[in-house]
Amino acid sequence: MHDLILHHYPTSPFAEKARLLLGFKDLAWRSVQIPPVMPKPDLTALTGGYRKTPVLQIGADIYCDTALIARRLEAHQARPALLPDDRSFAIATFAQWADSVVFQHAVSLVFQPESIAVRFSKASPEFLQTFVADRSKLFSGGQATRMPAEQAKHQWPVLMARLQAQLQAGGGEFLFGEASLADIAMAHPLWFLRGTPVTSPLVDDYPAVASWLDRVLAIGHGNAEPMSSEDAVEVARQASPAALPDDTTSDPNGFVAGQAVAISAVDYGVEAVEGELLFAGVEALILRREDPRAGIVHVHFPRLGFRLEAR
């Protein structure tokens, strides 16, 4: 069995989500540190151009987007359950809301000028210029829009009130009774806000929320060992992709296995990945690519939040 390899960088909120997912399952994994800005040549060799962080690699299979990574880890190790059968719909729906609506608010608040000045106080002017240019490209061309900070501040008490009400309904320890994907998905944007004293009061001024967040973050990151990005590419080159899932779903738009397609996110980071469509299931899409360095890889995407187009 191949190692779990996470391609990430320390300050990415969605990477923190993935690290907590691995910790929730108490898994051993290999940690590949990637640049926070493009170019990312070793990661591109594996993904074909998908640029969001993080990415999970298992041999020659590459999993994009944390929603799909969560489901892959659930298949890898069933217990403890991220998506318990009796609450799977409610938890998955809540997690999607946290990853989109709550995260959108957090980004607006984190990237307001007062917060940026603190967050990047030790960064060089050259890096800051590069970072701003990279993030402008990241959010260009997709459906996501930057919420004005004033609007995010205006609406933030609503989100915190709803979170506190759900904690109370769940018994106070975790959102749906026992810890689940819902807690981890909600935790990472709040972890992001805690990154500077400018935005941390948006979490810590709500004691029940702050205590809950501490419990979620205490889950930890599992057992990580470092790996170089070059070694991760070599792992893919020497491996063979896993067998395709057993799913006979017909694609609603008529896409079929063997077709040349492009897959891209619809919100931000919309650079398309091109290849041969191998599988279009209920939850996931699988693309076959061949790279001069990584060899034949299967790149996995969730159906939700992604666009499939003919090439």
CSV table of C-alpha atoms in Angstrom, one decimal:
chain,number,residue,atom,x,y,z
A,1,MET,CA,0.0,0.0,0.0
A,2,HIS,CA,1.3,3.4,-0.9
A,3,ASP,CA,1.9,6.2,1.6
A,4,LEU,CA,-0.5,9.1,2.0
A,5,ILE,CA,1.4,12.2,0.7
A,6,LEU,CA,0.0,15.6,1.4
A,7,HIS,CA,1.2,18.6,-0.8
A,8,HIS,CA,0.6,21.7,1.3
A,9,TYR,CA,2.2,24.8,3.0
A,10,PRO,CA,1.8,25.8,6.6
A,11,THR,CA,-0.4,28.9,6.4
A,12,SER,CA,-3.0,27.6,3.9
A,13,PRO,CA,-6.4,27.3,5.7
A,14,PHE,CA,-7.5,24.4,3.5
A,15,ALA,CA,-4.2,22.7,4.1
A,16,GLU,CA,-5.0,23.0,7.8
A,17,LYS,CA,-8.3,21.3,7.1
A,18,ALA,CA,-6.5,18.4,5.4
A,19,ARG,CA,-4.0,18.1,8.2
A,20,LEU,CA,-6.8,17.9,10.7
A,21,LEU,CA,-8.6,15.3,8.6
A,22,LEU,CA,-5.4,13.2,8.8
A,23,GLY,CA,-5.2,13.8,12.5
A,24,PHE,CA,-8.8,12.8,13.0
A,25,LYS,CA,-8.1,9.5,11.4
A,26,ASP,CA,-4.7,9.3,13.4
A,27,LEU,CA,-2.9,8.5,10.1
A,28,ALA,CA,0.7,8.4,9.2
A,29,TRP,CA,1.5,10.6,6.2
A,30,ARG,CA,4.3,12.2,4.2
A,31,SER,CA,4.5,16.0,4.2
A,32,VAL,CA,5.6,17.7,1.0
A,33,GLN,CA,6.0,21.5,1.4
A,34,ILE,CA,5.0,23.4,-1.7
A,35,PRO,CA,5.4,27.1,-2.5
A,36,PRO,CA,2.5,29.3,-1.5
A,37,VAL,CA,2.6,31.0,-5.0
A,38,MET,CA,3.0,29.8,-8.5
A,39,PRO,CA,5.0,28.3,-10.2
A,40,LYS,CA,4.8,24.9,-8.5
A,41,PRO,CA,6.6,22.7,-11.1
A,42,ASP,CA,6.6,19.4,-9.1
A,43,LEU,CA,3.0,19.7,-8.1
A,44,THR,CA,2.1,20.6,-11.7
A,45,ALA,CA,3.8,17.5,-12.9
A,46,LEU,CA,1.3,15.5,-10.8
A,47,THR,CA,-1.9,17.6,-11.3
A,48,GLY,CA,-1.5,18.9,-14.8
A,49,GLY,CA,-2.1,22.5,-13.7
A,50,TYR,CA,-4.5,22.4,-10.8
A,51,ARG,CA,-3.1,25.1,-8.4
A,52,LYS,CA,-5.2,25.0,-5.3
A,53,THR,CA,-3.8,23.8,-2.0
A,54,PRO,CA,-3.7,21.1,-0.7
A,55,VAL,CA,-3.4,18.0,-2.9
A,56,LEU,CA,-3.4,14.4,-1.6
A,57,GLN,CA,-1.3,11.8,-3.4
A,58,ILE,CA,-1.5,8.0,-3.0
A,59,GLY,CA,0.9,6.4,-5.4
A,60,ALA,CA,-0.1,7.6,-8.9
A,61,ASP,CA,-3.5,8.8,-7.8
A,62,ILE,CA,-3.9,12.5,-7.2
A,63,TYR,CA,-6.9,13.9,-5.2
A,64,CYS,CA,-7.8,17.5,-5.6
A,65,ASP,CA,-10.1,19.5,-3.2
A,66,THR,CA,-10.5,18.8,0.5
A,67,ALA,CA,-14.1,17.7,0.1
A,68,LEU,CA,-12.9,14.8,-2.1
A,69,ILE,CA,-9.9,14.2,0.1
A,70,ALA,CA,-12.2,13.7,3.1
A,71,ARG,CA,-14.2,11.1,1.2
A,72,ARG,CA,-11.0,9.3,0.1
A,73,LEU,CA,-9.7,9.2,3.7
A,74,GLU,CA,-13.1,7.9,4.8
A,75,ALA,CA,-12.6,5.0,2.3
A,76,HIS,CA,-9.0,4.5,3.4
A,77,GLN,CA,-10.0,4.1,7.1
A,78,ALA,CA,-13.7,4.0,8.1
A,79,ARG,CA,-13.3,4.7,11.8
A,80,PRO,CA,-13.6,7.2,13.4
A,81,ALA,CA,-16.2,8.3,10.8
A,82,LEU,CA,-16.0,11.8,9.3
A,83,LEU,CA,-19.4,11.2,7.8
A,84,PRO,CA,-21.5,8.9,10.0
A,85,ASP,CA,-24.2,7.2,8.0
A,86,ASP,CA,-27.1,8.5,10.1
A,87,ARG,CA,-25.9,12.2,9.7
A,88,SER,CA,-24.0,12.1,6.5
A,89,PHE,CA,-26.3,14.5,4.5
A,90,ALA,CA,-26.5,17.1,7.3
A,91,ILE,CA,-22.7,17.0,8.0
A,92,ALA,CA,-21.7,17.1,4.3
A,93,THR,CA,-24.1,20.0,3.7
A,94,PHE,CA,-22.9,21.9,6.7
A,95,ALA,CA,-19.2,21.3,5.7
A,96,GLN,CA,-20.0,22.7,2.2
A,97,TRP,CA,-21.5,25.8,3.8
A,98,ALA,CA,-18.5,26.3,6.0
A,99,ASP,CA,-16.0,25.8,3.1
A,100,SER,CA,-17.8,28.3,1.0
A,101,VAL,CA,-19.9,30.9,2.9
A,102,VAL,CA,-17.8,31.0,6.1
A,103,PHE,CA,-14.5,30.8,4.3
A,104,GLN,CA,-15.6,33.7,2.0
A,105,HIS,CA,-16.2,35.8,5.1
A,106,ALA,CA,-12.9,34.8,6.6
A,107,VAL,CA,-10.9,35.6,3.5
A,108,SER,CA,-12.4,39.1,3.3
A,109,LEU,CA,-11.6,39.7,7.0
A,110,VAL,CA,-8.1,38.3,6.8
A,111,PHE,CA,-7.2,40.3,3.7
A,112,GLN,CA,-8.4,43.7,5.0
A,113,PRO,CA,-5.4,46.2,5.1
A,114,GLU,CA,-5.1,46.2,8.9
A,115,SER,CA,-4.8,42.4,9.0
A,116,ILE,CA,-2.5,42.1,6.0
A,117,ALA,CA,-0.1,44.7,7.5
A,118,VAL,CA,0.4,42.4,10.6
A,119,ARG,CA,0.3,39.1,8.7
A,120,PHE,CA,3.0,40.1,6.3
A,121,SER,CA,5.0,42.4,8.6
A,122,LYS,CA,8.2,40.3,8.2
A,123,ALA,CA,7.8,39.6,4.5
A,124,SER,CA,10.0,41.3,2.0
A,125,PRO,CA,8.3,43.9,-0.3
A,126,GLU,CA,9.2,41.6,-3.3
A,127,PHE,CA,7.4,38.6,-1.8
A,128,LEU,CA,4.4,40.7,-0.9
A,129,GLN,CA,4.2,42.0,-4.4
A,130,THR,CA,4.5,38.5,-5.8
A,131,PHE,CA,1.9,37.2,-3.4
A,132,VAL,CA,-0.7,39.9,-4.2
A,133,ALA,CA,-0.2,39.3,-8.0
A,134,ASP,CA,-0.5,35.5,-7.5
A,135,ARG,CA,-3.8,35.9,-5.5
A,136,SER,CA,-5.2,38.3,-8.1
A,137,LYS,CA,-4.7,35.5,-10.7
A,138,LEU,CA,-6.1,32.9,-8.3
A,139,PHE,CA,-9.4,34.8,-8.0
A,140,SER,CA,-9.6,35.9,-11.6
A,141,GLY,CA,-12.1,34.3,-14.0
A,142,GLY,CA,-14.1,32.3,-11.5
A,143,GLN,CA,-17.5,32.7,-9.9
A,144,ALA,CA,-16.1,33.7,-6.5
A,145,THR,CA,-16.2,37.4,-5.7
A,146,ARG,CA,-14.4,39.2,-2.9
A,147,MET,CA,-16.8,40.3,-0.2
A,148,PRO,CA,-16.2,43.8,1.1
A,149,ALA,CA,-14.7,43.7,4.6
A,150,GLU,CA,-17.5,46.0,5.9
A,151,GLN,CA,-20.1,43.5,4.7
A,152,ALA,CA,-18.2,40.5,6.2
A,153,LYS,CA,-18.0,42.3,9.5
A,154,HIS,CA,-21.7,43.2,9.3
A,155,GLN,CA,-22.7,39.6,8.8
A,156,TRP,CA,-20.2,37.9,11.0
A,157,PRO,CA,-22.4,38.0,14.2
A,158,VAL,CA,-25.0,36.0,12.4
A,159,LEU,CA,-22.6,33.2,11.5
A,160,MET,CA,-21.3,33.1,15.1
A,161,ALA,CA,-24.8,33.0,16.5
A,162,ARG,CA,-25.7,30.1,14.3
A,163,LEU,CA,-22.5,28.3,15.2
A,164,GLN,CA,-23.2,28.7,18.9
A,165,ALA,CA,-26.8,27.5,18.5
A,166,GLN,CA,-25.6,24.4,16.7
A,167,LEU,CA,-23.0,23.7,19.4
A,168,GLN,CA,-25.8,23.9,22.0
A,169,ALA,CA,-28.0,21.6,20.0
A,170,GLY,CA,-25.2,19.1,19.6
A,171,GLY,CA,-24.5,19.0,23.3
A,172,GLY,CA,-21.7,21.6,23.4
A,173,GLU,CA,-18.6,19.5,22.7
A,174,PHE,CA,-18.9,19.2,18.9
A,175,LEU,CA,-21.4,20.4,16.3
A,176,PHE,CA,-23.3,17.1,15.7
A,177,GLY,CA,-22.6,15.3,18.9
A,178,GLU,CA,-19.3,13.5,18.1
A,179,ALA,CA,-16.6,15.1,16.2
A,180,SER,CA,-17.0,14.9,12.4
A,181,LEU,CA,-16.2,16.5,9.1
A,182,ALA,CA,-18.5,19.4,10.1
A,183,ASP,CA,-16.2,20.4,12.9
A,184,ILE,CA,-13.1,20.3,10.8
A,185,ALA,CA,-14.6,22.2,7.9
A,186,MET,CA,-15.8,25.0,10.2
A,187,ALA,CA,-12.6,25.1,12.1
A,188,HIS,CA,-10.2,26.0,9.3
A,189,PRO,CA,-11.6,29.4,8.5
A,190,LEU,CA,-11.6,30.3,12.2
A,191,TRP,CA,-8.0,29.0,12.5
A,192,PHE,CA,-7.2,31.4,9.6
A,193,LEU,CA,-8.8,34.3,11.5
A,194,ARG,CA,-6.8,33.5,14.6
A,195,GLY,CA,-3.6,34.2,12.6
A,196,THR,CA,-3.3,37.8,13.7
A,197,PRO,CA,-4.5,39.9,16.7
A,198,VAL,CA,-6.5,42.0,14.3
A,199,THR,CA,-8.9,39.2,13.4
A,200,SER,CA,-8.5,36.8,16.3
A,201,PRO,CA,-11.2,38.6,18.4
A,202,LEU,CA,-13.7,37.6,15.7
A,203,VAL,CA,-13.3,34.1,17.2
A,204,ASP,CA,-12.1,34.6,20.7
A,205,ASP,CA,-14.8,37.1,21.6
A,206,TYR,CA,-17.3,34.2,21.5
A,207,PRO,CA,-16.1,31.9,24.4
A,208,ALA,CA,-18.2,28.9,23.4
A,209,VAL,CA,-16.9,29.0,19.9
A,210,ALA,CA,-13.3,29.6,21.1
A,211,SER,CA,-13.5,26.6,23.4
A,212,TRP,CA,-15.0,24.4,20.7
A,213,LEU,CA,-12.2,25.5,18.3
A,214,ASP,CA,-9.5,24.6,20.8
A,215,ARG,CA,-11.1,21.1,21.1
A,216,VAL,CA,-11.1,20.6,17.3
A,217,LEU,CA,-7.5,21.9,16.8
A,218,ALA,CA,-6.4,19.5,19.6
A,219,ILE,CA,-7.2,16.7,17.3
A,220,GLY,CA,-3.8,17.4,15.8
A,221,HIS,CA,-2.3,16.4,12.5
A,222,GLY,CA,-1.5,12.7,12.9
A,223,ASN,CA,2.0,11.5,12.3
A,224,ALA,CA,3.8,13.3,9.5
A,225,GLU,CA,7.3,12.7,8.1
A,226,PRO,CA,8.9,15.1,5.5
A,227,MET,CA,9.3,14.2,1.9
A,228,SER,CA,10.7,16.2,-1.0
A,229,SER,CA,8.5,17.2,-3.9
A,230,GLU,CA,11.0,15.5,-6.3
A,231,ASP,CA,10.6,12.2,-4.4
A,232,ALA,CA,6.8,12.5,-4.5
A,233,VAL,CA,7.0,12.8,-8.3
A,234,GLU,CA,9.2,9.7,-8.4
A,235,VAL,CA,6.7,7.8,-6.3
A,236,ALA,CA,4.0,8.6,-8.9
A,237,ARG,CA,6.4,7.6,-11.8
A,238,GLN,CA,7.1,4.2,-10.2
A,239,ALA,CA,3.5,3.4,-9.2
A,240,SER,CA,0.4,2.3,-11.1
A,241,PRO,CA,-2.9,4.0,-10.6
A,242,ALA,CA,-5.5,2.2,-8.5
A,243,ALA,CA,-8.4,0.3,-10.2
A,244,LEU,CA,-11.3,2.5,-11.1
A,245,PRO,CA,-14.4,2.5,-8.8
A,246,ASP,CA,-17.3,0.2,-9.5
A,247,ASP,CA,-19.9,2.7,-10.4
A,248,THR,CA,-22.3,2.6,-13.5
A,249,THR,CA,-23.6,6.1,-13.2
A,250,SER,CA,-24.4,7.8,-16.6
A,251,ASP,CA,-23.1,11.3,-16.9
A,252,PRO,CA,-26.1,13.7,-17.2
A,253,ASN,CA,-24.3,15.7,-19.9
A,254,GLY,CA,-23.4,12.7,-21.9
A,255,PHE,CA,-19.6,12.5,-21.2
A,256,VAL,CA,-18.2,9.0,-21.7
A,257,ALA,CA,-15.0,7.2,-20.7
A,258,GLY,CA,-12.2,7.7,-23.2
A,259,GLN,CA,-13.3,11.3,-24.2
A,260,ALA,CA,-10.7,14.1,-24.2
A,261,VAL,CA,-11.9,16.6,-21.6
A,262,ALA,CA,-10.8,19.5,-19.4
A,263,ILE,CA,-11.8,19.8,-15.7
A,264,SER,CA,-11.6,23.1,-13.8
A,265,ALA,CA,-12.9,24.6,-10.6
A,266,VAL,CA,-15.8,27.1,-11.0
A,267,ASP,CA,-15.1,29.4,-8.0
A,268,TYR,CA,-11.4,30.3,-8.2
A,269,GLY,CA,-8.2,28.8,-9.3
A,270,VAL,CA,-10.0,27.9,-12.5
A,271,GLU,CA,-7.0,26.7,-14.6
A,272,ALA,CA,-8.2,23.7,-16.5
A,273,VAL,CA,-6.6,20.2,-16.3
A,274,GLU,CA,-6.8,18.3,-19.6
A,275,GLY,CA,-6.7,14.6,-20.2
A,276,GLU,CA,-8.7,11.5,-20.9
A,277,LEU,CA,-11.9,11.0,-18.9
A,278,LEU,CA,-11.8,7.6,-17.3
A,279,PHE,CA,-14.7,7.8,-14.8
A,280,ALA,CA,-17.6,10.1,-14.0
A,281,GLY,CA,-19.3,8.9,-10.9
A,282,VAL,CA,-21.9,10.4,-8.5
A,283,GLU,CA,-19.3,12.2,-6.4
A,284,ALA,CA,-16.1,12.1,-8.4
A,285,LEU,CA,-14.4,12.5,-11.8
A,286,ILE,CA,-11.2,10.8,-12.8
A,287,LEU,CA,-8.8,12.1,-15.5
A,288,ARG,CA,-5.9,10.2,-17.0
A,289,ARG,CA,-2.8,12.2,-17.7
A,290,GLU,CA,0.7,11.3,-18.8
A,291,ASP,CA,3.6,13.5,-17.7
A,292,PRO,CA,7.2,13.3,-18.8
A,293,ARG,CA,8.3,13.2,-15.2
A,294,ALA,CA,5.4,11.7,-13.2
A,295,GLY,CA,4.4,9.1,-15.8
A,296,ILE,CA,0.7,8.0,-16.0
A,297,VAL,CA,-1.4,9.5,-13.2
A,298,HIS,CA,-5.1,9.5,-12.4
A,299,VAL,CA,-6.2,12.9,-11.2
A,300,HIS,CA,-9.4,12.9,-9.1
A,301,PHE,CA,-11.8,15.8,-8.7
A,302,PRO,CA,-15.2,16.2,-7.0
A,303,ARG,CA,-18.2,16.7,-9.2
A,304,LEU,CA,-19.5,19.5,-7.0
A,305,GLY,CA,-17.8,22.8,-7.7
A,306,PHE,CA,-16.0,21.6,-10.8
A,307,ARG,CA,-16.8,22.0,-14.5
A,308,LEU,CA,-16.3,19.3,-17.2
A,309,GLU,CA,-15.8,20.3,-20.8
A,310,ALA,CA,-15.0,18.5,-24.0
A,311,ARG,CA,-11.7,19.1,-25.7
